Coordinates of C-alpha atoms in Angstrom, one line a residue:
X1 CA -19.9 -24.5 -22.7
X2 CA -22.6 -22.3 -23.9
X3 CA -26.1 -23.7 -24.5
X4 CA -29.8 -22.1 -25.9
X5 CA -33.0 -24.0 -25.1
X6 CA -36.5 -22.3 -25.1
X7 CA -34.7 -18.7 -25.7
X8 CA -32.7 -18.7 -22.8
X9 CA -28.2 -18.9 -23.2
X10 CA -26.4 -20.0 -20.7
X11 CA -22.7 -19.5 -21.3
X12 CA -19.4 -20.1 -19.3
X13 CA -16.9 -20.4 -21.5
X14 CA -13.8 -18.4 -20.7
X15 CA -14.3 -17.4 -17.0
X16 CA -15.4 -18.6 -13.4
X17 CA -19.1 -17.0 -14.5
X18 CA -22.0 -18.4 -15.7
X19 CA -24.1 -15.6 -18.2
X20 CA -27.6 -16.1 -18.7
X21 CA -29.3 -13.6 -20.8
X22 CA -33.5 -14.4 -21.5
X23 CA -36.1 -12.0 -23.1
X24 CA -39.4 -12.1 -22.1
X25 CA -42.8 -11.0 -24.1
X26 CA -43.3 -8.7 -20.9
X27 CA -42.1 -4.9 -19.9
X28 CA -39.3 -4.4 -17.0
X29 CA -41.2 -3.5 -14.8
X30 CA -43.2 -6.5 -14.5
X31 CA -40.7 -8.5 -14.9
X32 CA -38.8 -7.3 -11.9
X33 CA -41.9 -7.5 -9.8
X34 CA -41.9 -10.7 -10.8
X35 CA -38.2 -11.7 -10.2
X36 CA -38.4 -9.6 -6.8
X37 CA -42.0 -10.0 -4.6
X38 CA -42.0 -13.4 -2.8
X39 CA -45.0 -14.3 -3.3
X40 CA -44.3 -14.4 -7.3
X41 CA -41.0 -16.0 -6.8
X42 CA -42.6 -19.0 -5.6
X43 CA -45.0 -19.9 -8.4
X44 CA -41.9 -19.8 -10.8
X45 CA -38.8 -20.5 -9.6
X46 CA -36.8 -23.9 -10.2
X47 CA -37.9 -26.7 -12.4
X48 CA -41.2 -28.7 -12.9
X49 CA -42.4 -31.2 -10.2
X50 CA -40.4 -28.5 -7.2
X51 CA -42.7 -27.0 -4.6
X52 CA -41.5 -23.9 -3.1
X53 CA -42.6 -24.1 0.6
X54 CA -40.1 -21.1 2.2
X55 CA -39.9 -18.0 -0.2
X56 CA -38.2 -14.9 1.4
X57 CA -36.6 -12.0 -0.5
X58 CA -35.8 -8.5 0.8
X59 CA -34.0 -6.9 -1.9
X60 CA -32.9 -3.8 -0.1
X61 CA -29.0 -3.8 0.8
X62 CA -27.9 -6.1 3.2
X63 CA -31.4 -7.9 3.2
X64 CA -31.2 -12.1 2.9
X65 CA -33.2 -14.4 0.4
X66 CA -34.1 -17.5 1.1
X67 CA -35.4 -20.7 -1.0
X68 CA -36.6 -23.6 0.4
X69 CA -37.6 -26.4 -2.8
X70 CA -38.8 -30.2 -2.2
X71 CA -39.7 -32.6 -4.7
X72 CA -39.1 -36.6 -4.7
X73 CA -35.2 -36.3 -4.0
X74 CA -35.6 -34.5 -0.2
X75 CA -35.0 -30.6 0.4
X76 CA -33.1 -28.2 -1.6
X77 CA -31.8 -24.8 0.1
X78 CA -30.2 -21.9 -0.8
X79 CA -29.6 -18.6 0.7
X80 CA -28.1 -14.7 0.0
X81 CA -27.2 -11.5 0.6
X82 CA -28.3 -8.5 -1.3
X83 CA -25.7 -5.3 -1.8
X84 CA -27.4 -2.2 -2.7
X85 CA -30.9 -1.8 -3.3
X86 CA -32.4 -4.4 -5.9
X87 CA -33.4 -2.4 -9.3
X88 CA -34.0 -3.6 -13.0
X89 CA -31.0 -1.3 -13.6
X90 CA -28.8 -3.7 -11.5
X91 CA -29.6 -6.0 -8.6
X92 CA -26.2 -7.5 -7.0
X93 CA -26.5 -10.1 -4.5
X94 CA -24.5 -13.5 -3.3
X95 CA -25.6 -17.0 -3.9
X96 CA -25.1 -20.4 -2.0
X97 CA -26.7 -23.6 -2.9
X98 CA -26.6 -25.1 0.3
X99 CA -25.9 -29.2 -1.5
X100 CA -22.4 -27.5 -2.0
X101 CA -21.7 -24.9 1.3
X102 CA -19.4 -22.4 1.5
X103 CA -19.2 -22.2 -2.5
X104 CA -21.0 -19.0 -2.9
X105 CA -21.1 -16.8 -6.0
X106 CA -21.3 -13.1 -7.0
X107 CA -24.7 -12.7 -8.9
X108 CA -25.8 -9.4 -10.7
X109 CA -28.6 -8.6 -13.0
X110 CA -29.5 -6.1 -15.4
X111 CA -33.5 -6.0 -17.2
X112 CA -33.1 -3.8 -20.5
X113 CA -36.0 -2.3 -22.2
X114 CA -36.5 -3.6 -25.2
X115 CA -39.4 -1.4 -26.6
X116 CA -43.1 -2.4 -27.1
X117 CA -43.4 -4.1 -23.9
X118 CA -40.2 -6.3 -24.1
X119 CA -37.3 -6.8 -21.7
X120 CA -34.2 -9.1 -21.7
X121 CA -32.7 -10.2 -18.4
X122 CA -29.1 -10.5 -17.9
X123 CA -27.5 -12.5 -14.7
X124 CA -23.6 -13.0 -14.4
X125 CA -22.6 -15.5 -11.7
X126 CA -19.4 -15.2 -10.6
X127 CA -17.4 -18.3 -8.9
X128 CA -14.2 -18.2 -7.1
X129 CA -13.0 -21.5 -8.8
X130 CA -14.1 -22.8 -12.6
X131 CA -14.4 -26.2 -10.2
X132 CA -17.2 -24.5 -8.3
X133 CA -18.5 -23.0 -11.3
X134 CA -19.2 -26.5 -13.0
X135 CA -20.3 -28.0 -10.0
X136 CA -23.4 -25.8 -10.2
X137 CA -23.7 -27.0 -13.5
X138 CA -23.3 -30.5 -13.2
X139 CA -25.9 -29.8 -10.1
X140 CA -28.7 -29.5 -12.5
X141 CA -28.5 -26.1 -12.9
X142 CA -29.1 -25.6 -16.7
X143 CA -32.1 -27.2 -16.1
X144 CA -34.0 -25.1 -13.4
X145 CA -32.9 -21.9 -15.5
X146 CA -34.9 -23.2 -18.4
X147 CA -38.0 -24.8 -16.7
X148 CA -38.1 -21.8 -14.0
X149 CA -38.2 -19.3 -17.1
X150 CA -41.0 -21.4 -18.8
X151 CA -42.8 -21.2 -15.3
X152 CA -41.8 -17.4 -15.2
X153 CA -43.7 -16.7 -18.5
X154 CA -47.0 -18.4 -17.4
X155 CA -46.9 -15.9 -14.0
X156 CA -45.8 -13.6 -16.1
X157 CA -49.0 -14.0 -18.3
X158 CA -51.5 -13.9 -15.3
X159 CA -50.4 -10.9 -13.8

């Protein structure tokens, strides 16, 4: 299934992956500030009405991430490993909701230049099972993407 809301394409058709591709108004570097310093993270990531309360993320190889979220439902956790050092060139690191353990995915992204101070960001997710794969969909996942980029351009925008 491949959707587009607000810019952003998600895509798994074809694969165990889920491809999200967004461009932002914004020049790499800023972006991947924004994508990489904790303290960023947390004003933008996840959907509308989530608080961020445990933000960790040290993007040098073998460093963890952490995300702690609450909103009305209870707690939502996830973790990872990075491999290699995080660039906008290519950042490589594992992902595990913990709502489904032990279902962790292959994430890598790539921020392009696209000239006069705009970038697209590319993320590939890579499942073991398509079963995994759309339970992270079917998790609510289409929806943090696209409310987490919205949130992403107004940090963007401030810094």
């Amino acid at each position: 299934m491949s959707t587009t809301r607000n810019d952003v394409t998600i895509n798994d058709e074809g694969t165990h992956a889920i491809t999200i591709v967004r461009e932002f108004d914004h020049p790499v570097d800023k972006v991947f500030r924004a994508m990489t310093q904790p303290e960023l993270i947390a004003r933008w990531i996840g959907p509308y009405g989530y608080d961020n309360v445990e933000v960790t993320n040290d993007a040098a190889h073998g460093g963890t991430w952490t995300l702690v979220q609450r909103n009305d439902d209870g707690e939502h956790r996830f973790r990872g490993v990075f491999h290699g050092d995080a660039t906008p060139e290519l950042t490589l690191r594992t992902f595990e909701w913990l709502g489904l353990p032990g279902h962790v995915s292959f994430e890598s992204q790539r921020i392009e230049d696209l000239g006069d101070g705009r970038s697209r960001s590319h993320v590939t997710s890579v499942f073991m099972t398509a079963e995994d794969r759309d339970g992270m969909r079917a998790s609510g996942m289409d929806h943090g993407v696209i409310e987490g980029y919205e949130r992403l351009d107004d940090v963007l925008a401030q810094m």
